[in-house]
Amino acid sequence: MTPVDIIHAFPLTEQPGYQVILSCLDILRPHLPYSLPLYRRLQLGRFFESSVILSNLRKEDIRLNVLPPGQGERPGVDVKGNEGWRSQSGRDDALLKHWVIAFVDRSSRPETEAWMFGTWEAGSVTNQSGEEEEKIKALVEGVVRATARLPLPPSIHQQGPTTAFKQDSHGRDDKDSIGFTRTDYASHTTNKNITLWGAIHTQTAHLLQTLGVVPPEFKAGAVANHTFIFDVASMPTPPDLPKDLYWGTLSPTHFPLVRSRTPIPRQEKTMAVLPNLAIFPIQPSSPSKASPEHDPVPRPIAWAFIGLDGSLTTLHVEPSYRNRGLAKALTTKLFRENMSGFWEGGAEETKWALGYVAVGNEASSGMCRSLGGRSEWECYWVRVDLGALAL
């Protein structure tokens, strides 16, 4: 059996797609927080005709995993990987000691097109045998090959991916805190075979490299990121803002400003559906923070979003307002008050949130740690060349 033959595709826009998502969440849940990026991405929704789940689990394992209430416990996965997967169909074979689930939507270009989780990424799974490593590598290769066989639909975003992000509104192509420009982040979009895979675990990123599908010229994909995990229920109460500031939310009129402050190709269509929080200054024309309408288009001085995978995204504080604790206040309030749609209400549920910080960005790492965040593993935004493997 070839690597691509062991990977099955499950469309998400048909009626069975809803059950596929519920089942995937059940399968991923025992592996939290390691499966959190993919878990939150599936929770958020926003699926299109090109949205698919790719997995070596069969229809019997995925679709039949959802049981009506009162019909027994749902099958699970041994987090230590000792006994393999046991499906309702009675299947229990050595191959499924390890499995992979990937969410892919190629219409998201130039944004992240794929998230994935494999059992080998769980923190308690270590010391794989040589035979197991080959099986895991075959699973990763299978996901790449299966993705390559998907059609390439038009991007859901209005602006063309090849030209929209090379400069800001002032014609600049400035570097960010880790030395990359808009051109660096978006250059892969000129090649339709290059896909952006997000929050890819270090182990899986290494496997992709050994497969020869990670082009070395895309330097932005070589930057390791800390994956910070937060227990939201344990985070401090959001502090009151200084008297010259007030809380608010961003509207589409603010999105050009947001995009101008980051070289990462944020798309307005995506920002419009993400929870966000912002801080605004009280202008002389606004007698109090209770009446910001006196300022027709108030300009925010700090903002952050909850990303498609439930992560802290696009956190920014304007330079003249830094060192006042606003980034911590934004993060705390955003996680505590804007993530209720992700909570499932179970008695044993831990209200996890996450954030990514480039390794070496000590200021942002320090802020995350001060809020109780733990750097559990490293991940990458990998550019994967779907044309590197012969189909």
Short mmCIF file of C-alpha atoms in Angstrom, two decimals:
data_model
loop_
_atom_site.label_atom_id
_atom_site.label_comp_id
_atom_site.label_asym_id
_atom_site.label_seq_id
_atom_site.Cartn_x
_atom_site.Cartn_y
_atom_site.Cartn_z
CA MET A 1 0.00 0.00 0.00
CA THR A 2 1.47 3.35 -1.05
CA PRO A 3 1.47 6.38 1.29
CA VAL A 4 -1.35 8.15 -0.57
CA ASP A 5 -3.53 5.02 -0.52
CA ILE A 6 -3.69 5.03 3.28
CA ILE A 7 -5.06 8.59 3.41
CA HIS A 8 -8.80 9.18 3.02
CA ALA A 9 -10.53 12.48 2.22
CA PHE A 10 -13.71 13.67 3.97
CA PRO A 11 -15.42 16.76 2.48
CA LEU A 12 -16.86 19.11 5.10
CA THR A 13 -19.57 20.99 3.23
CA GLU A 14 -21.86 18.00 2.77
CA GLN A 15 -24.25 16.96 5.54
CA PRO A 16 -21.98 14.13 6.75
CA GLY A 17 -19.25 16.74 7.21
CA TYR A 18 -20.81 17.88 10.48
CA GLN A 19 -20.50 14.40 11.94
CA VAL A 20 -16.96 14.13 10.63
CA ILE A 21 -16.03 17.26 12.59
CA LEU A 22 -17.71 16.02 15.78
CA SER A 23 -15.94 12.71 15.43
CA CYS A 24 -12.55 14.30 14.80
CA LEU A 25 -12.99 16.43 17.92
CA ASP A 26 -13.73 13.29 19.92
CA ILE A 27 -10.62 11.61 18.53
CA LEU A 28 -8.41 14.66 19.15
CA ARG A 29 -9.73 15.48 22.63
CA PRO A 30 -7.68 12.85 24.55
CA HIS A 31 -4.54 14.43 23.07
CA LEU A 32 -5.15 17.97 24.29
CA PRO A 33 -3.32 20.28 24.62
CA TYR A 34 -0.98 18.84 21.96
CA SER A 35 -3.79 18.67 19.41
CA LEU A 36 -5.07 22.13 20.36
CA PRO A 37 -4.25 24.06 17.12
CA LEU A 38 -6.18 21.60 14.94
CA TYR A 39 -8.88 21.13 17.58
CA ARG A 40 -9.61 24.86 17.77
CA ARG A 41 -9.47 25.21 13.97
CA LEU A 42 -12.19 22.58 13.60
CA GLN A 43 -14.25 24.14 16.38
CA LEU A 44 -14.24 27.55 14.70
CA GLY A 45 -15.83 26.26 11.51
CA ARG A 46 -15.71 28.53 8.43
CA PHE A 47 -15.63 25.66 5.96
CA PHE A 48 -15.91 26.04 2.20
CA GLU A 49 -16.45 23.72 -0.75
CA SER A 50 -12.75 22.99 -0.85
CA SER A 51 -12.47 22.19 2.89
CA VAL A 52 -11.51 18.58 3.58
CA ILE A 53 -10.28 16.33 6.37
CA LEU A 54 -7.43 14.03 5.38
CA SER A 55 -6.72 11.02 7.59
CA ASN A 56 -5.55 7.42 7.56
CA LEU A 57 -8.59 6.62 9.70
CA ARG A 58 -11.31 5.03 7.56
CA LYS A 59 -14.95 6.00 7.25
CA GLU A 60 -15.77 3.44 9.91
CA ASP A 61 -13.29 5.08 12.27
CA ILE A 62 -14.30 8.67 11.54
CA ARG A 63 -18.01 8.73 10.81
CA LEU A 64 -19.08 5.92 13.12
CA ASN A 65 -17.14 7.37 16.00
CA VAL A 66 -20.11 9.61 16.87
CA LEU A 67 -22.55 7.69 19.03
CA PRO A 68 -26.06 8.83 20.01
CA PRO A 69 -26.41 9.64 23.72
CA GLY A 70 -26.80 6.60 25.96
CA GLN A 71 -25.23 4.10 23.58
CA GLY A 72 -21.96 3.53 25.37
CA GLU A 73 -18.68 5.34 25.55
CA ARG A 74 -17.09 6.75 22.47
CA PRO A 75 -13.93 4.95 21.41
CA GLY A 76 -10.75 6.81 22.25
CA VAL A 77 -7.03 6.73 21.62
CA ASP A 78 -4.47 5.63 24.13
CA VAL A 79 -2.41 8.79 24.65
CA LYS A 80 0.68 6.67 25.28
CA GLY A 81 0.15 4.90 21.98
CA ASN A 82 0.23 1.43 23.54
CA GLU A 83 -2.82 -0.28 22.15
CA GLY A 84 -3.62 1.38 18.87
CA TRP A 85 -7.00 2.53 17.63
CA ARG A 86 -10.09 0.40 18.12
CA SER A 87 -12.95 1.42 15.86
CA GLN A 88 -16.63 0.58 16.10
CA SER A 89 -16.15 -1.57 13.05
CA GLY A 90 -13.94 -3.81 15.16
CA ARG A 91 -10.75 -2.78 13.39
CA ASP A 92 -7.64 -2.93 15.56
CA ASP A 93 -4.40 -3.14 13.60
CA ALA A 94 -0.81 -2.12 14.18
CA LEU A 95 -0.87 0.57 11.50
CA LEU A 96 -3.39 2.61 13.47
CA LYS A 97 -1.24 2.70 16.54
CA HIS A 98 -0.34 5.98 14.86
CA TRP A 99 -2.80 8.12 12.96
CA VAL A 100 -2.95 11.59 11.48
CA ILE A 101 -5.75 14.07 10.94
CA ALA A 102 -5.25 17.12 8.73
CA PHE A 103 -7.56 19.96 7.81
CA VAL A 104 -6.86 21.38 4.34
CA ASP A 105 -8.47 24.23 2.41
CA ARG A 106 -6.49 25.46 -0.57
CA SER A 107 -8.93 28.31 -1.21
CA SER A 108 -7.45 30.08 1.85
CA ARG A 109 -4.34 31.20 -0.05
CA PRO A 110 -2.31 33.27 0.84
CA GLU A 111 -3.27 32.44 4.44
CA THR A 112 -2.67 29.11 6.16
CA GLU A 113 -4.02 26.25 4.05
CA ALA A 114 -3.43 23.26 6.34
CA TRP A 115 -3.28 22.24 9.99
CA MET A 116 -2.50 18.72 11.15
CA PHE A 117 -1.95 16.53 14.19
CA GLY A 118 -0.38 13.09 14.46
CA THR A 119 -0.21 10.85 17.51
CA TRP A 120 3.61 11.02 17.49
CA GLU A 121 3.35 14.72 18.42
CA ALA A 122 1.83 14.00 21.84
CA GLY A 123 4.27 14.72 24.63
CA SER A 124 4.03 11.24 26.18
CA VAL A 125 4.85 9.41 22.94
CA THR A 126 8.63 8.98 22.73
CA ASN A 127 11.33 6.57 21.61
CA GLN A 128 9.72 5.35 18.40
CA SER A 129 11.20 2.21 16.89
CA GLY A 130 12.70 2.33 13.41
CA GLU A 131 9.66 0.53 12.00
CA GLU A 132 7.29 2.99 13.68
CA GLU A 133 9.27 5.94 12.36
CA GLU A 134 8.88 4.62 8.83
CA LYS A 135 5.12 4.26 9.31
CA ILE A 136 4.89 7.80 10.65
CA LYS A 137 6.92 9.12 7.75
CA ALA A 138 4.58 7.27 5.36
CA LEU A 139 1.59 8.98 6.99
CA VAL A 140 3.13 12.43 6.56
CA GLU A 141 4.04 11.64 2.96
CA GLY A 142 0.50 10.41 2.40
CA VAL A 143 -0.95 13.71 3.58
CA VAL A 144 1.36 15.61 1.23
CA ARG A 145 0.41 13.43 -1.72
CA ALA A 146 -3.30 13.57 -0.91
CA THR A 147 -3.12 17.37 -0.67
CA ALA A 148 -1.35 17.50 -4.03
CA ARG A 149 -4.25 15.61 -5.61
CA LEU A 150 -6.81 18.14 -4.41
CA PRO A 151 -7.99 20.70 -6.98
CA LEU A 152 -6.68 24.25 -6.65
CA PRO A 153 -9.75 26.51 -6.37
CA PRO A 154 -9.71 30.30 -6.64
CA SER A 155 -8.73 32.07 -3.45
CA ILE A 156 -11.63 33.25 -1.29
CA HIS A 157 -9.79 36.53 -0.85
CA GLN A 158 -10.42 39.36 -3.26
CA GLN A 159 -6.84 40.49 -3.73
CA GLY A 160 -4.52 38.41 -5.84
CA PRO A 161 -2.07 36.46 -3.69
CA THR A 162 0.96 37.28 -5.82
CA THR A 163 0.97 41.08 -5.58
CA ALA A 164 -1.13 42.24 -2.66
CA PHE A 165 1.40 42.08 0.17
CA LYS A 166 4.75 43.29 -1.07
CA GLN A 167 4.48 46.80 0.35
CA ASP A 168 2.38 48.72 2.81
CA SER A 169 0.23 51.71 1.94
CA HIS A 170 3.31 53.96 1.99
CA GLY A 171 5.30 51.80 -0.43
CA ARG A 172 7.54 50.35 2.29
CA ASP A 173 8.54 46.73 2.78
CA ASP A 174 9.80 47.00 6.35
CA LYS A 175 11.15 44.09 8.38
CA ASP A 176 9.38 42.76 11.44
CA SER A 177 10.95 41.94 14.82
CA ILE A 178 12.53 38.74 13.48
CA GLY A 179 13.83 40.29 10.27
CA PHE A 180 11.24 39.36 7.63
CA THR A 181 9.30 41.54 5.19
CA ARG A 182 5.95 41.26 3.42
CA THR A 183 7.79 39.88 0.44
CA ASP A 184 9.35 37.15 2.60
CA TYR A 185 5.99 36.06 4.00
CA ALA A 186 4.12 36.12 0.68
CA SER A 187 6.74 35.04 -1.86
CA HIS A 188 5.53 31.44 -1.86
CA THR A 189 2.20 32.51 -3.37
CA THR A 190 3.78 32.97 -6.80
CA ASN A 191 3.98 29.17 -7.12
CA LYS A 192 0.67 27.31 -6.99
CA ASN A 193 2.42 24.16 -5.76
CA ILE A 194 3.69 25.84 -2.59
CA THR A 195 1.23 25.58 0.28
CA LEU A 196 1.35 27.15 3.73
CA TRP A 197 0.96 24.66 6.60
CA GLY A 198 0.44 26.23 10.01
CA ALA A 199 1.50 25.39 13.57
CA ILE A 200 3.38 22.29 12.37
CA HIS A 201 5.00 20.45 15.28
CA THR A 202 8.80 20.23 15.26
CA GLN A 203 8.75 16.45 14.73
CA THR A 204 6.41 16.71 11.75
CA ALA A 205 8.34 19.66 10.29
CA HIS A 206 11.49 17.51 10.43
CA LEU A 207 9.70 14.68 8.62
CA LEU A 208 8.57 17.09 5.90
CA GLN A 209 12.17 18.19 5.47
CA THR A 210 13.42 14.61 5.18
CA LEU A 211 10.80 14.04 2.48
CA GLY A 212 12.36 16.89 0.49
CA VAL A 213 9.15 18.93 0.25
CA VAL A 214 10.29 22.04 2.20
CA PRO A 215 12.05 24.46 -0.20
CA PRO A 216 14.98 26.10 1.61
CA GLU A 217 14.54 29.45 -0.14
CA PHE A 218 11.47 30.35 1.94
CA LYS A 219 13.29 31.56 5.03
CA ALA A 220 10.16 32.63 6.92
CA GLY A 221 9.17 28.98 7.21
CA ALA A 222 12.43 28.11 8.96
CA VAL A 223 11.67 30.16 12.07
CA ALA A 224 10.77 28.11 15.14
CA ASN A 225 7.90 29.37 17.30
CA HIS A 226 7.20 28.65 20.93
CA THR A 227 3.70 27.25 21.38
CA PHE A 228 2.46 28.85 24.60
CA ILE A 229 -0.47 27.15 26.32
CA PHE A 230 -2.66 29.15 28.72
CA ASP A 231 -5.19 27.93 31.25
CA VAL A 232 -7.68 30.76 30.81
CA ALA A 233 -9.55 30.04 34.05
CA SER A 234 -6.31 30.62 35.96
CA MET A 235 -5.42 33.87 34.25
CA PRO A 236 -5.66 37.07 36.29
CA THR A 237 -8.67 39.36 36.11
CA PRO A 238 -8.19 41.93 33.35
CA PRO A 239 -6.95 45.19 34.89
CA ASP A 240 -8.75 48.49 34.48
CA LEU A 241 -7.42 50.70 31.74
CA PRO A 242 -5.84 54.09 32.42
CA LYS A 243 -8.39 56.90 32.42
CA ASP A 244 -7.27 58.16 29.02
CA LEU A 245 -8.18 54.86 27.29
CA TYR A 246 -11.26 52.72 26.74
CA TRP A 247 -12.06 49.23 25.43
CA GLY A 248 -13.70 48.66 22.07
CA THR A 249 -13.70 46.43 19.01
CA LEU A 250 -12.32 46.84 15.54
CA SER A 251 -14.51 47.39 12.50
CA PRO A 252 -13.57 46.90 8.82
CA THR A 253 -12.60 50.57 8.65
CA HIS A 254 -9.68 49.73 10.97
CA PHE A 255 -8.39 46.73 9.01
CA PRO A 256 -6.09 48.69 6.68
CA LEU A 257 -4.37 50.10 9.78
CA VAL A 258 -4.01 46.60 11.25
CA ARG A 259 -2.52 45.26 8.03
CA SER A 260 -0.11 48.16 7.79
CA ARG A 261 1.41 47.19 11.15
CA THR A 262 2.39 43.61 10.22
CA PRO A 263 4.21 42.09 7.26
CA ILE A 264 2.22 38.87 7.67
CA PRO A 265 -0.47 38.80 4.95
CA ARG A 266 -3.57 39.22 7.11
CA GLN A 267 -6.74 39.20 5.02
CA GLU A 268 -9.66 41.51 5.75
CA LYS A 269 -12.22 38.84 4.89
CA THR A 270 -10.76 36.65 7.63
CA MET A 271 -10.32 39.43 10.16
CA ALA A 272 -14.01 40.28 9.78
CA VAL A 273 -15.07 36.90 11.24
CA LEU A 274 -12.52 36.67 14.07
CA PRO A 275 -13.18 37.82 17.64
CA ASN A 276 -11.15 40.93 18.36
CA LEU A 277 -10.51 43.47 21.07
CA ALA A 278 -9.00 46.93 20.84
CA ILE A 279 -8.02 49.88 23.00
CA PHE A 280 -8.87 53.44 21.96
CA PRO A 281 -7.70 56.79 23.33
CA ILE A 282 -10.24 59.23 24.65
CA GLN A 283 -9.99 62.22 22.35
CA PRO A 284 -10.63 65.83 23.44
CA SER A 285 -13.81 65.71 21.40
CA SER A 286 -14.99 62.71 23.43
CA PRO A 287 -15.99 63.87 26.90
CA SER A 288 -15.94 60.33 28.33
CA LYS A 289 -15.14 56.76 27.39
CA ALA A 290 -18.89 56.08 27.50
CA SER A 291 -19.46 58.24 24.45
CA PRO A 292 -16.80 57.42 21.84
CA GLU A 293 -19.33 58.28 19.14
CA HIS A 294 -18.12 61.88 19.42
CA ASP A 295 -15.09 60.67 17.46
CA PRO A 296 -16.52 59.63 14.04
CA VAL A 297 -13.72 57.14 13.26
CA PRO A 298 -11.77 56.50 16.47
CA ARG A 299 -8.25 55.22 15.82
CA PRO A 300 -7.18 52.28 18.01
CA ILE A 301 -3.79 52.28 19.70
CA ALA A 302 -3.69 48.55 20.48
CA TRP A 303 -5.51 45.43 19.28
CA ALA A 304 -5.51 41.64 19.09
CA PHE A 305 -7.55 38.86 17.48
CA ILE A 306 -8.45 35.26 18.22
CA GLY A 307 -7.07 33.43 15.18
CA LEU A 308 -8.63 30.66 13.10
CA ASP A 309 -6.96 28.11 15.37
CA GLY A 310 -7.93 29.86 18.60
CA SER A 311 -4.53 31.47 19.05
CA LEU A 312 -3.59 34.99 20.05
CA THR A 313 -3.11 36.71 16.71
CA THR A 314 -1.94 40.12 15.46
CA LEU A 315 -1.28 41.50 18.94
CA HIS A 316 -0.03 45.06 18.50
CA VAL A 317 0.49 48.15 20.65
CA GLU A 318 1.46 51.44 19.01
CA PRO A 319 5.00 52.51 20.03
CA SER A 320 3.99 55.59 22.00
CA TYR A 321 1.71 53.48 24.23
CA ARG A 322 4.12 50.65 25.03
CA ASN A 323 5.49 49.76 28.47
CA ARG A 324 2.12 50.48 30.09
CA GLY A 325 0.97 46.87 30.44
CA LEU A 326 -1.52 47.14 27.59
CA ALA A 327 -0.41 43.97 25.78
CA LYS A 328 -0.97 41.92 28.95
CA ALA A 329 -4.34 43.59 29.55
CA LEU A 330 -5.44 42.92 25.97
CA THR A 331 -4.38 39.28 26.04
CA THR A 332 -6.05 38.57 29.36
CA LYS A 333 -9.35 40.24 28.52
CA LEU A 334 -9.45 38.75 25.01
CA PHE A 335 -8.93 35.19 26.28
CA ARG A 336 -11.25 35.49 29.27
CA GLU A 337 -14.14 37.26 27.55
CA ASN A 338 -13.97 36.44 23.82
CA MET A 339 -13.43 32.68 23.71
CA SER A 340 -16.73 31.44 25.11
CA GLY A 341 -17.60 29.96 21.71
CA PHE A 342 -14.79 27.43 22.13
CA TRP A 343 -15.79 26.18 25.58
CA GLU A 344 -17.69 22.88 25.53
CA GLY A 345 -19.03 22.93 29.08
CA GLY A 346 -17.71 19.58 30.30
CA ALA A 347 -17.00 19.20 34.00
CA GLU A 348 -13.42 18.14 33.29
CA GLU A 349 -12.79 20.72 30.57
CA THR A 350 -9.67 22.83 30.82
CA LYS A 351 -10.18 26.19 29.14
CA TRP A 352 -7.05 26.24 27.03
CA ALA A 353 -5.86 29.04 24.81
CA LEU A 354 -2.64 29.30 22.89
CA GLY A 355 -0.23 31.74 21.34
CA TYR A 356 2.81 31.53 19.09
CA VAL A 357 6.00 33.51 19.72
CA ALA A 358 9.09 33.37 17.53
CA VAL A 359 12.03 31.81 19.34
CA GLY A 360 14.28 34.68 20.34
CA ASN A 361 11.49 37.20 20.87
CA GLU A 362 12.15 37.46 24.59
CA ALA A 363 9.80 40.40 25.22
CA SER A 364 6.74 38.54 23.90
CA SER A 365 7.83 35.28 25.53
CA GLY A 366 8.20 37.07 28.85
CA MET A 367 4.70 38.53 28.55
CA CYS A 368 3.23 35.09 27.86
CA ARG A 369 5.01 33.58 30.86
CA SER A 370 3.87 36.42 33.11
CA LEU A 371 0.27 35.42 32.28
CA GLY A 372 0.88 31.78 33.16
CA GLY A 373 1.65 30.61 29.63
CA ARG A 374 3.83 27.51 29.27
CA SER A 375 6.00 26.91 26.22
CA GLU A 376 5.14 23.25 25.58
CA TRP A 377 6.65 22.62 22.14
CA GLU A 378 7.92 24.43 19.08
CA CYS A 379 6.16 24.73 15.75
CA TYR A 380 6.66 26.17 12.27
CA TRP A 381 4.70 27.79 9.44
CA VAL A 382 6.05 25.50 6.75
CA ARG A 383 5.99 26.11 3.01
CA VAL A 384 5.35 22.67 1.49
CA ASP A 385 6.03 22.03 -2.19
CA LEU A 386 3.29 19.71 -3.44
CA GLY A 387 5.16 19.22 -6.69
CA ALA A 388 8.31 17.85 -5.06
CA LEU A 389 7.00 14.26 -4.93
CA ALA A 390 6.15 12.37 -8.10
CA LEU A 391 2.46 11.46 -7.99
#
